[in-house]
PDB file of C-alpha atoms and ligand atoms in Angstrom:
ATOM      1  CA  MET A  12      13.084 -44.528 -62.162  1.00 93.00           C
ATOM      2  CA  GLN A  13      14.066 -47.201 -64.541  1.00 97.00           C
ATOM      3  CA  LEU A  14      11.321 -49.934 -66.098  1.00 97.00           C
ATOM      4  CA  VAL A  15      11.517 -53.032 -67.445  1.00 98.00           C
ATOM      5  CA  ARG A  16       9.235 -56.333 -68.346  1.00 97.00           C
ATOM      6  CA  PHE A  17      10.470 -59.832 -67.709  1.00 96.00           C
ATOM      7  CA  ALA A  18       9.458 -62.656 -68.201  1.00 93.00           C
ATOM      8  CA  VAL A  19       8.269 -65.262 -65.189  1.00 86.00           C
ATOM      9  CA  GLY A  20       9.010 -68.186 -66.523  1.00 75.00           C
ATOM     10  CA  ASP A  21      12.667 -69.869 -66.245  1.00 67.00           C
ATOM     11  CA  GLU A  22      14.843 -70.141 -69.311  1.00 62.00           C
ATOM     12  CA  ASN A  23      13.449 -73.512 -70.020  1.00 62.00           C
ATOM     13  CA  ASP A  24      10.187 -72.067 -70.225  1.00 61.00           C
ATOM     14  CA  ARG A  25       8.448 -71.097 -73.060  1.00 55.00           C
ATOM     15  CA  SER A  26       5.091 -69.726 -72.090  1.00 59.00           C
ATOM     16  CA  ASP A  27       4.598 -65.990 -72.685  1.00 67.00           C
ATOM     17  CA  GLU A  28       3.814 -64.587 -68.952  1.00 87.00           C
ATOM     18  CA  GLU A  29       5.280 -61.976 -68.381  1.00 93.00           C
ATOM     19  CA  SER A  30       5.637 -59.002 -65.733  1.00 95.00           C
ATOM     20  CA  TRP A  31       6.911 -55.434 -65.796  1.00 96.00           C
ATOM     21  CA  GLY A  32       8.776 -53.925 -62.222  1.00 97.00           C
ATOM     22  CA  VAL A  33      11.167 -51.031 -61.791  1.00 97.00           C
ATOM     23  CA  LEU A  34      14.487 -52.382 -61.785  1.00 95.00           C
ATOM     24  CA  THR A  35      16.696 -51.324 -58.593  1.00 93.00           C
ATOM     25  CA  GLY A  36      19.478 -51.953 -56.600  1.00 89.00           C
ATOM     26  CA  ASP A  37      18.744 -55.385 -55.342  1.00 88.00           C
ATOM     27  CA  GLY A  38      17.076 -56.757 -58.628  1.00 92.00           C
ATOM     28  CA  VAL A  39      13.360 -56.386 -60.214  1.00 96.00           C
ATOM     29  CA  ARG A  40      10.449 -55.340 -57.913  1.00 96.00           C
ATOM     30  CA  ASP A  41       7.734 -56.756 -59.375  1.00 96.00           C
ATOM     31  CA  VAL A  42       4.909 -54.288 -59.511  1.00 96.00           C
ATOM     32  CA  GLY A  43       3.169 -56.302 -62.622  1.00 95.00           C
ATOM     33  CA  SER A  44       2.607 -59.363 -59.881  1.00 93.00           C
ATOM     34  CA  LEU A  45       0.284 -56.603 -57.529  1.00 92.00           C
ATOM     35  CA  LEU A  46      -2.052 -55.176 -60.020  1.00 88.00           C
ATOM     36  CA  GLY A  47      -4.919 -57.265 -61.191  1.00 86.00           C
ATOM     37  CA  THR A  48      -5.923 -54.311 -63.773  1.00 86.00           C
ATOM     38  CA  CYS A  49      -1.925 -54.129 -64.479  1.00 89.00           C
ATOM     39  CA  PRO A  50      -0.187 -56.701 -65.285  1.00 91.00           C
ATOM     40  CA  THR A  51       1.627 -56.369 -68.519  1.00 94.00           C
ATOM     41  CA  MET A  52       3.819 -53.438 -70.054  1.00 96.00           C
ATOM     42  CA  TRP A  53       1.450 -52.878 -72.388  1.00 96.00           C
ATOM     43  CA  ASP A  54      -1.414 -52.111 -70.465  1.00 95.00           C
ATOM     44  CA  LEU A  55       0.658 -49.659 -68.235  1.00 95.00           C
ATOM     45  CA  VAL A  56       1.663 -47.718 -71.138  1.00 95.00           C
ATOM     46  CA  GLN A  57      -2.118 -47.491 -72.375  1.00 93.00           C
ATOM     47  CA  ASP A  58      -3.109 -45.944 -68.703  1.00 88.00           C
ATOM     48  CA  TRP A  59       0.662 -44.951 -67.999  1.00 89.00           C
ATOM     49  CA  SER A  60      -0.599 -41.203 -66.768  1.00 85.00           C
ATOM     50  CA  ALA A  61      -2.639 -42.694 -63.923  1.00 83.00           C
ATOM     51  CA  MET A  62      -0.055 -45.238 -62.452  1.00 87.00           C
ATOM     52  CA  PHE A  63       2.979 -42.792 -62.475  1.00 87.00           C
ATOM     53  CA  GLU A  64       2.113 -40.797 -58.974  1.00 88.00           C
ATOM     54  CA  GLN A  65       1.398 -44.443 -57.922  1.00 90.00           C
ATOM     55  CA  LEU A  66       4.485 -46.372 -58.716  1.00 92.00           C
ATOM     56  CA  PRO A  67       6.745 -45.191 -56.074  1.00 91.00           C
ATOM     57  CA  HIS A  68       4.658 -46.048 -53.418  1.00 93.00           C
ATOM     58  CA  LEU A  69       3.741 -49.542 -55.282  1.00 94.00           C
ATOM     59  CA  VAL A  70       7.707 -50.597 -55.491  1.00 94.00           C
ATOM     60  CA  PRO A  71       8.572 -51.376 -51.854  1.00 93.00           C
ATOM     61  CA  ASP A  72       5.637 -53.790 -51.206  1.00 93.00           C
ATOM     62  CA  ALA A  73       6.334 -55.662 -54.768  1.00 96.00           C
ATOM     63  CA  PRO A  74       8.479 -59.163 -54.926  1.00 95.00           C
ATOM     64  CA  LEU A  75      12.224 -58.753 -55.774  1.00 95.00           C
ATOM     65  CA  ARG A  76      12.432 -61.288 -58.642  1.00 92.00           C
ATOM     66  CA  ALA A  77      16.662 -61.453 -58.306  1.00 84.00           C
ATOM     67  CA  GLU A  78      18.291 -61.854 -61.441  1.00 86.00           C
ATOM     68  CA  PRO A  79      14.714 -62.062 -63.857  1.00 91.00           C
ATOM     69  CA  ARG A  80      14.706 -63.076 -67.691  1.00 93.00           C
ATOM     70  CA  LEU A  81      14.414 -59.602 -69.000  1.00 95.00           C
ATOM     71  CA  LEU A  82      12.198 -58.930 -72.661  1.00 96.00           C
ATOM     72  CA  SER A  83      12.168 -56.068 -74.517  1.00 97.00           C
ATOM     73  CA  PRO A  84      10.876 -52.704 -72.749  1.00 98.00           C
ATOM     74  CA  LEU A  85       8.054 -53.249 -74.843  1.00 97.00           C
ATOM     75  CA  PRO A  86       5.793 -56.090 -76.805  1.00 95.00           C
ATOM     76  CA  GLU A  87       5.436 -55.881 -80.414  1.00 93.00           C
ATOM     77  CA  ARG A  88       2.237 -54.559 -80.956  1.00 94.00           C
ATOM     78  CA  GLY A  89       2.495 -51.117 -81.887  1.00 95.00           C
ATOM     79  CA  LYS A  90       4.560 -49.306 -84.339  1.00 97.00           C
ATOM     80  CA  VAL A  91       8.659 -49.004 -84.942  1.00 98.00           C
ATOM     81  CA  ILE A  92       8.611 -45.981 -86.633  1.00 98.00           C
ATOM     82  CA  CYS A  93      12.128 -45.109 -87.409  1.00 98.00           C
ATOM     83  CA  ILE A  94      14.308 -41.721 -88.815  1.00 97.00           C
ATOM     84  CA  GLY A  95      17.212 -41.826 -90.790  1.00 93.00           C
ATOM     85  CA  LEU A  96      20.249 -39.416 -91.129  1.00 90.00           C
ATOM     86  CA  ASN A  97      19.070 -37.669 -88.375  1.00 94.00           C
ATOM     87  CA  TYR A  98      22.211 -36.743 -86.546  1.00 94.00           C
ATOM     88  CA  ARG A  99      24.202 -33.881 -88.151  1.00 89.00           C
ATOM     89  CA  ASP A 100      27.428 -35.378 -87.457  1.00 86.00           C
ATOM     90  CA  HIS A 101      26.302 -38.622 -89.125  1.00 84.00           C
ATOM     91  CA  ALA A 102      24.703 -37.237 -92.698  1.00 82.00           C
ATOM     92  CA  LEU A 103      27.723 -35.703 -93.173  1.00 83.00           C
ATOM     93  CA  GLU A 104      29.544 -39.008 -92.770  1.00 80.00           C
ATOM     94  CA  THR A 105      27.629 -40.312 -95.162  1.00 79.00           C
ATOM     95  CA  GLY A 106      27.397 -37.627 -97.955  1.00 82.00           C
ATOM     96  CA  ALA A 107      24.270 -36.327 -97.739  1.00 81.00           C
ATOM     97  CA  GLU A 108      22.731 -33.553 -97.272  1.00 85.00           C
ATOM     98  CA  ILE A 109      21.427 -32.347 -94.358  1.00 88.00           C
ATOM     99  CA  PRO A 110      17.758 -32.897 -94.193  1.00 89.00           C
ATOM    100  CA  THR A 111      14.851 -30.257 -94.231  1.00 93.00           C
ATOM    101  CA  GLU A 112      13.027 -32.993 -93.158  1.00 94.00           C
ATOM    102  CA  PRO A 113      12.674 -36.042 -91.777  1.00 96.00           C
ATOM    103  CA  VAL A 114      13.716 -38.719 -93.069  1.00 94.00           C
ATOM    104  CA  VAL A 115      10.653 -41.760 -92.130  1.00 96.00           C
ATOM    105  CA  PHE A 116      10.941 -45.427 -92.066  1.00 96.00           C
ATOM    106  CA  ASN A 117       9.852 -48.481 -90.025  1.00 97.00           C
ATOM    107  CA  LYS A 118       9.916 -51.491 -89.069  1.00 97.00           C
ATOM    108  CA  LEU A 119       7.767 -54.680 -89.838  1.00 97.00           C
ATOM    109  CA  ALA A 120       6.442 -56.683 -87.150  1.00 95.00           C
ATOM    110  CA  GLY A 121       8.841 -59.767 -86.582  1.00 95.00           C
ATOM    111  CA  ALA A 122      12.433 -57.298 -86.330  1.00 98.00           C
ATOM    112  CA  LEU A 123      12.084 -57.020 -82.559  1.00 97.00           C
ATOM    113  CA  CYS A 124      14.084 -57.830 -79.567  1.00 97.00           C
ATOM    114  CA  GLY A 125      15.426 -57.399 -75.992  1.00 97.00           C
ATOM    115  CA  PRO A 126      18.310 -57.140 -73.913  1.00 96.00           C
ATOM    116  CA  ASP A 127      21.080 -59.432 -74.464  1.00 90.00           C
ATOM    117  CA  ASP A 128      18.917 -61.608 -77.380  1.00 96.00           C
ATOM    118  CA  GLU A 129      20.755 -63.238 -79.895  1.00 98.00           C
ATOM    119  CA  VAL A 130      21.004 -61.153 -83.196  1.00 98.00           C
ATOM    120  CA  PRO A 131      21.388 -64.084 -86.372  1.00 98.00           C
ATOM    121  CA  LEU A 132      23.337 -62.552 -88.899  1.00 98.00           C
ATOM    122  CA  PRO A 133      20.937 -63.179 -92.672  1.00 98.00           C
ATOM    123  CA  SER A 134      22.353 -65.369 -95.032  1.00 98.00           C
ATOM    124  CA  VAL A 135      21.274 -63.436 -97.983  1.00 96.00           C
ATOM    125  CA  SER A 136      23.567 -60.270 -96.253  1.00 97.00           C
ATOM    126  CA  GLN A 137      27.362 -59.508 -96.379  1.00 96.00           C
ATOM    127  CA  GLN A 138      26.954 -56.220 -94.739  1.00 97.00           C
ATOM    128  CA  VAL A 139      25.182 -56.129 -91.942  1.00 98.00           C
ATOM    129  CA  ASP A 140      25.700 -52.682 -90.231  1.00 98.00           C
ATOM    130  CA  PHE A 141      25.417 -50.917 -86.799  1.00 98.00           C
ATOM    131  CA  GLU A 142      22.926 -48.318 -85.879  1.00 98.00           C
ATOM    132  CA  ALA A 143      22.844 -46.567 -82.155  1.00 98.00           C
ATOM    133  CA  GLU A 144      20.385 -45.714 -81.447  1.00 98.00           C
ATOM    134  CA  LEU A 145      17.578 -43.354 -79.111  1.00 98.00           C
ATOM    135  CA  VAL A 146      14.189 -44.292 -79.358  1.00 98.00           C
ATOM    136  CA  LEU A 147      11.279 -42.816 -77.450  1.00 98.00           C
ATOM    137  CA  VAL A 148       7.943 -44.705 -76.275  1.00 98.00           C
ATOM    138  CA  ILE A 149       4.375 -42.196 -77.001  1.00 98.00           C
ATOM    139  CA  GLY A 150       2.566 -42.543 -73.693  1.00 96.00           C
ATOM    140  CA  ARG A 151      -0.841 -40.650 -75.399  1.00 96.00           C
ATOM    141  CA  GLU A 152      -2.751 -40.734 -78.434  1.00 97.00           C
ATOM    142  CA  ALA A 153      -1.143 -38.165 -81.056  1.00 98.00           C
ATOM    143  CA  ARG A 154      -2.579 -36.188 -83.635  1.00 98.00           C
ATOM    144  CA  ASN A 155      -2.170 -33.104 -85.026  1.00 98.00           C
ATOM    145  CA  VAL A 156       0.037 -32.319 -82.198  1.00 98.00           C
ATOM    146  CA  SER A 157       2.213 -29.084 -81.507  1.00 98.00           C
ATOM    147  CA  GLU A 158       5.644 -28.944 -81.096  1.00 98.00           C
ATOM    148  CA  GLN A 159       4.887 -27.258 -78.074  1.00 98.00           C
ATOM    149  CA  ASP A 160       2.829 -29.911 -76.459  1.00 98.00           C
ATOM    150  CA  ALA A 161       5.010 -32.712 -77.386  1.00 98.00           C
ATOM    151  CA  GLU A 162       6.464 -33.777 -74.693  1.00 97.00           C
ATOM    152  CA  GLN A 163       3.299 -34.731 -73.177  1.00 96.00           C
ATOM    153  CA  TYR A 164       2.662 -37.942 -75.996  1.00 97.00           C
ATOM    154  CA  VAL A 165       6.131 -39.682 -74.592  1.00 97.00           C
ATOM    155  CA  LEU A 166       6.304 -41.587 -71.852  1.00 97.00           C
ATOM    156  CA  GLY A 167       9.582 -42.049 -72.002  1.00 98.00           C
ATOM    157  CA  TYR A 168      13.271 -43.394 -73.548  1.00 98.00           C
ATOM    158  CA  MET A 169      15.295 -46.886 -73.951  1.00 98.00           C
ATOM    159  CA  CYS A 170      18.058 -47.060 -76.179  1.00 98.00           C
ATOM    160  CA  GLY A 171      17.774 -48.929 -79.288  1.00 98.00           C
ATOM    161  CA  HIS A 172      19.925 -51.207 -82.378  1.00 98.00           C
ATOM    162  CA  ASP A 173      18.414 -50.225 -85.798  1.00 98.00           C
ATOM    163  CA  VAL A 174      19.975 -53.064 -87.093  1.00 98.00           C
ATOM    164  CA  SER A 175      20.907 -52.599 -90.534  1.00 98.00           C
ATOM    165  CA  ALA A 176      21.643 -54.659 -94.312  1.00 97.00           C
ATOM    166  CA  ARG A 177      23.468 -52.094 -96.280  1.00 96.00           C
ATOM    167  CA  ASP A 178      23.037 -54.651 -99.206  1.00 94.00           C
ATOM    168  CA  TRP A 179      19.336 -54.133 -99.241  1.00 95.00           C
ATOM    169  CA  GLN A 180      18.931 -51.229 -96.732  1.00 93.00           C
ATOM    170  CA  LYS A 181      20.464 -49.220-100.575  1.00 86.00           C
ATOM    171  CA  GLY A 182      19.618 -49.672-103.763  1.00 75.00           C
ATOM    172  CA  ARG A 183      17.245 -52.349-103.126  1.00 80.00           C
ATOM    173  CA  PRO A 184      14.709 -53.481-103.386  1.00 78.00           C
ATOM    174  CA  GLY A 185      13.556 -50.373-105.542  1.00 82.00           C
ATOM    175  CA  GLY A 186      15.600 -47.815-102.931  1.00 83.00           C
ATOM    176  CA  GLN A 187      13.537 -48.955-100.267  1.00 90.00           C
ATOM    177  CA  TRP A 188      14.860 -49.308 -96.541  1.00 94.00           C
ATOM    178  CA  LEU A 189      12.624 -51.608 -95.370  1.00 95.00           C
ATOM    179  CA  LEU A 190      14.089 -55.160 -96.213  1.00 95.00           C
ATOM    180  CA  GLY A 191      17.519 -53.912 -95.214  1.00 97.00           C
ATOM    181  CA  LYS A 192      16.082 -52.913 -91.889  1.00 97.00           C
ATOM    182  CA  SER A 193      13.575 -56.349 -90.600  1.00 97.00           C
ATOM    183  CA  PHE A 194      15.287 -58.436 -90.427  1.00 98.00           C
ATOM    184  CA  PRO A 195      14.138 -60.982 -87.672  1.00 98.00           C
ATOM    185  CA  ASN A 196      15.415 -59.388 -84.012  1.00 98.00           C
ATOM    186  CA  PHE A 197      17.019 -56.471 -86.380  1.00 98.00           C
ATOM    187  CA  ALA A 198      15.882 -54.457 -83.847  1.00 98.00           C
ATOM    188  CA  PRO A 199      17.623 -54.399 -80.054  1.00 98.00           C
ATOM    189  CA  THR A 200      15.669 -52.035 -77.854  1.00 98.00           C
ATOM    190  CA  GLY A 201      16.453 -51.567 -73.196  1.00 97.00           C
ATOM    191  CA  PRO A 202      17.307 -53.085 -71.278  1.00 98.00           C
ATOM    192  CA  VAL A 203      14.773 -50.454 -69.518  1.00 98.00           C
ATOM    193  CA  LEU A 204      12.046 -47.562 -70.216  1.00 98.00           C
ATOM    194  CA  VAL A 205      12.497 -44.679 -68.293  1.00 98.00           C
ATOM    195  CA  PRO A 206      10.455 -42.615 -67.864  1.00 97.00           C
ATOM    196  CA  ARG A 207      10.245 -39.308 -69.198  1.00 96.00           C
ATOM    197  CA  GLN A 208      10.456 -37.422 -66.370  1.00 95.00           C
ATOM    198  CA  HIS A 209      13.964 -39.112 -64.983  1.00 96.00           C
ATOM    199  CA  VAL A 210      15.203 -37.873 -67.615  1.00 97.00           C
ATOM    200  CA  GLU A 211      16.599 -34.259 -66.814  1.00 94.00           C
ATOM    201  CA  ASP A 212      17.304 -32.899 -70.561  1.00 97.00           C
ATOM    202  CA  VAL A 213      16.953 -35.516 -73.624  1.00 98.00           C
ATOM    203  CA  ASN A 214      18.659 -33.345 -75.711  1.00 97.00           C
ATOM    204  CA  ARG A 215      21.909 -33.550 -73.682  1.00 98.00           C
ATOM    205  CA  LEU A 216      22.378 -37.107 -73.261  1.00 98.00           C
ATOM    206  CA  ARG A 217      25.601 -38.941 -74.352  1.00 98.00           C
ATOM    207  CA  ILE A 218      25.279 -42.056 -77.465  1.00 98.00           C
ATOM    208  CA  THR A 219      27.899 -44.353 -77.744  1.00 98.00           C
ATOM    209  CA  LEU A 220      28.140 -48.013 -78.761  1.00 98.00           C
ATOM    210  CA  THR A 221      31.110 -50.125 -78.584  1.00 98.00           C
ATOM    211  CA  LEU A 222      32.092 -53.227 -81.167  1.00 98.00           C
ATOM    212  CA  ASN A 223      33.613 -55.892 -78.713  1.00 98.00           C
ATOM    213  CA  GLY A 224      34.655 -53.746 -76.419  1.00 98.00           C
ATOM    214  CA  GLU A 225      36.233 -50.954 -79.163  1.00 98.00           C
ATOM    215  CA  THR A 226      33.948 -47.636 -79.302  1.00 98.00           C
ATOM    216  CA  LEU A 227      33.473 -47.205 -82.982  1.00 98.00           C
ATOM    217  CA  GLN A 228      30.482 -44.085 -82.193  1.00 98.00           C
ATOM    218  CA  ASP A 229      30.703 -41.914 -79.570  1.00 97.00           C
ATOM    219  CA  SER A 230      28.530 -37.883 -80.156  1.00 97.00           C
ATOM    220  CA  THR A 231      25.478 -37.052 -78.250  1.00 97.00           C
ATOM    221  CA  THR A 232      22.073 -36.145 -78.455  1.00 97.00           C
ATOM    222  CA  ALA A 233      22.849 -32.193 -79.227  1.00 96.00           C
ATOM    223  CA  GLN A 234      23.525 -33.154 -82.604  1.00 95.00           C
ATOM    224  CA  LEU A 235      19.688 -34.208 -83.179  1.00 96.00           C
ATOM    225  CA  ILE A 236      19.346 -32.481 -86.809  1.00 96.00           C
ATOM    226  CA  PHE A 237      14.848 -33.702 -85.536  1.00 97.00           C
ATOM    227  CA  LYS A 238      14.524 -33.756 -81.924  1.00 97.00           C
ATOM    228  CA  PRO A 239      11.526 -35.842 -80.393  1.00 98.00           C
ATOM    229  CA  THR A 240       9.299 -33.154 -80.207  1.00 98.00           C
ATOM    230  CA  GLU A 241       9.804 -32.196 -83.821  1.00 98.00           C
ATOM    231  CA  LEU A 242       9.341 -35.179 -84.676  1.00 98.00           C
ATOM    232  CA  ILE A 243       5.890 -36.287 -83.007  1.00 98.00           C
ATOM    233  CA  ALA A 244       4.603 -33.016 -84.399  1.00 98.00           C
ATOM    234  CA  TYR A 245       5.644 -33.869 -87.669  1.00 98.00           C
ATOM    235  CA  LEU A 246       4.678 -37.675 -87.915  1.00 98.00           C
ATOM    236  CA  SER A 247       1.180 -36.663 -85.809  1.00 98.00           C
ATOM    237  CA  GLN A 248       0.009 -34.888 -88.981  1.00 97.00           C
ATOM    238  CA  CYS A 249       0.399 -37.444 -91.259  1.00 97.00           C
ATOM    239  CA  CYS A 250       0.126 -41.012 -88.766  1.00 98.00           C
ATOM    240  CA  VAL A 251      -2.062 -41.783 -85.337  1.00 98.00           C
ATOM    241  CA  LEU A 252       0.677 -41.888 -82.373  1.00 98.00           C
ATOM    242  CA  GLN A 253      -0.543 -44.542 -80.239  1.00 98.00           C
ATOM    243  CA  PRO A 254       0.250 -46.325 -76.376  1.00 97.00           C
ATOM    244  CA  GLY A 255       2.688 -48.040 -76.986  1.00 97.00           C
ATOM    245  CA  ASP A 256       4.788 -46.912 -80.435  1.00 98.00           C
ATOM    246  CA  MET A 257       7.710 -47.272 -80.789  1.00 98.00           C
ATOM    247  CA  ILE A 258      10.470 -43.822 -82.602  1.00 98.00           C
ATOM    248  CA  PHE A 259      13.911 -44.941 -83.571  1.00 98.00           C
ATOM    249  CA  THR A 260      15.402 -40.961 -83.673  1.00 98.00           C
ATOM    250  CA  GLY A 261      18.669 -41.949 -85.919  1.00 97.00           C
ATOM    251  CA  THR A 262      21.592 -43.033 -85.089  1.00 96.00           C
ATOM    252  CA  PRO A 263      25.492 -40.751 -84.837  1.00 95.00           C
ATOM    253  CA  PRO A 264      28.015 -41.003 -86.953  1.00 94.00           C
ATOM    254  CA  GLY A 265      30.837 -44.106 -87.407  1.00 96.00           C
ATOM    255  CA  VAL A 266      29.004 -46.794 -88.834  1.00 96.00           C
ATOM    256  CA  GLY A 267      31.047 -49.476 -90.797  1.00 96.00           C
ATOM    257  CA  ALA A 268      29.640 -48.195 -93.700  1.00 94.00           C
ATOM    258  CA  ALA A 269      30.869 -44.950 -93.717  1.00 91.00           C
ATOM    259  CA  ARG A 270      34.717 -46.417 -92.473  1.00 94.00           C
ATOM    260  CA  GLN A 271      37.775 -46.972 -94.088  1.00 92.00           C
ATOM    261  CA  PRO A 272      37.656 -49.203 -95.279  1.00 95.00           C
ATOM    262  CA  PRO A 273      33.824 -50.236 -94.461  1.00 96.00           C
ATOM    263  CA  ARG A 274      33.445 -52.426 -91.178  1.00 97.00           C
ATOM    264  CA  PHE A 275      30.616 -55.393 -90.786  1.00 98.00           C
ATOM    265  CA  LEU A 276      29.520 -57.693 -88.168  1.00 98.00           C
ATOM    266  CA  GLN A 277      30.538 -60.775 -88.143  1.00 98.00           C
ATOM    267  CA  SER A 278      29.106 -63.690 -86.632  1.00 98.00           C
ATOM    268  CA  GLY A 279      30.779 -63.761 -82.576  1.00 98.00           C
ATOM    269  CA  ASP A 280      30.760 -60.026 -82.707  1.00 98.00           C
ATOM    270  CA  VAL A 281      29.204 -58.130 -79.822  1.00 98.00           C
ATOM    271  CA  CYS A 282      27.648 -54.707 -79.461  1.00 98.00           C
ATOM    272  CA  THR A 283      26.652 -52.643 -77.026  1.00 98.00           C
ATOM    273  CA  VAL A 284      24.403 -49.355 -77.703  1.00 98.00           C
ATOM    274  CA  GLU A 285      24.608 -47.037 -74.279  1.00 98.00           C
ATOM    275  CA  ILE A 286      22.707 -43.983 -73.579  1.00 98.00           C
ATOM    276  CA  GLU A 287      23.257 -41.976 -70.028  1.00 97.00           C
ATOM    277  CA  GLY A 288      20.754 -42.422 -67.911  1.00 97.00           C
ATOM    278  CA  LEU A 289      19.233 -45.253 -70.218  1.00 98.00           C
ATOM    279  CA  GLY A 290      21.099 -48.223 -70.214  1.00 97.00           C
ATOM    280  CA  LYS A 291      23.654 -50.066 -72.684  1.00 98.00           C
ATOM    281  CA  LEU A 292      21.680 -53.004 -74.458  1.00 98.00           C
ATOM    282  CA  THR A 293      24.187 -55.731 -75.436  1.00 98.00           C
ATOM    283  CA  ASN A 294      23.649 -58.432 -78.477  1.00 98.00           C
ATOM    284  CA  ARG A 295      25.701 -60.869 -79.781  1.00 98.00           C
ATOM    285  CA  PHE A 296      25.513 -61.552 -83.440  1.00 98.00           C
ATOM    286  CA  VAL A 297      25.251 -65.313 -84.617  1.00 98.00           C
TER     287      VAL A 297
HETATM  288 ZN1   ZN B  27      18.917 -45.914 -88.019  1.00 74.86          ZN
END
């Protein structure tokens, strides 16, 4: 099952109206329009457990939308937490030691965007880099959750792209990664959110990134140093994880900064992140 959030108005209509639905072979079934109590994806995420059982029965009656404009599966209302250096093979390529606890940073509001959105290359950076990532979405409030219990706090998974301005990430300001990761549209996600019950084994998914059709990252989530359940246990000791929060879980090897010579994004480049079972996330850089 693949959940999507989409704009109700046409492309020229800048209204904020949105709905959510399920992607099927014919198009999108607009489930949100059937439900007065759960018209948006945000409503769904806040009360996901109640809806999960009913959803398969609602889908056949939901109106079909042939080609709606898809938005990021989640709106920008929760936290966007990111994990650095979380693939064994990527930590080795950057020359960093394998971390003994997660490297945690975040992205500021304004960074989130959806599938097919353009990502502007900032005039103040010459080193914009790509990072394919698995993103997990929190479905229940989590405080001090054990690793054994952590999975039930996950609503689902999606593709994400942790776009990174290396010349702002490394060395400035004060060694903080925050600004280099937070330029507008530096956090594409989507196109679909797949509930965890529909992902067979999140710790064995192939993850790739292509740049203009050339594969530059190709690994598996089996290389993750800290698995999703470990991340939830670790983070929930310190902050409250809330429904709708997103956790970018880190990137595999092959990023532009680690290449010889380094390879940074140029205007017109198109990146596609693909994760087994979670669809393809394509964005053009302009
Ligand atoms: Zn990253």
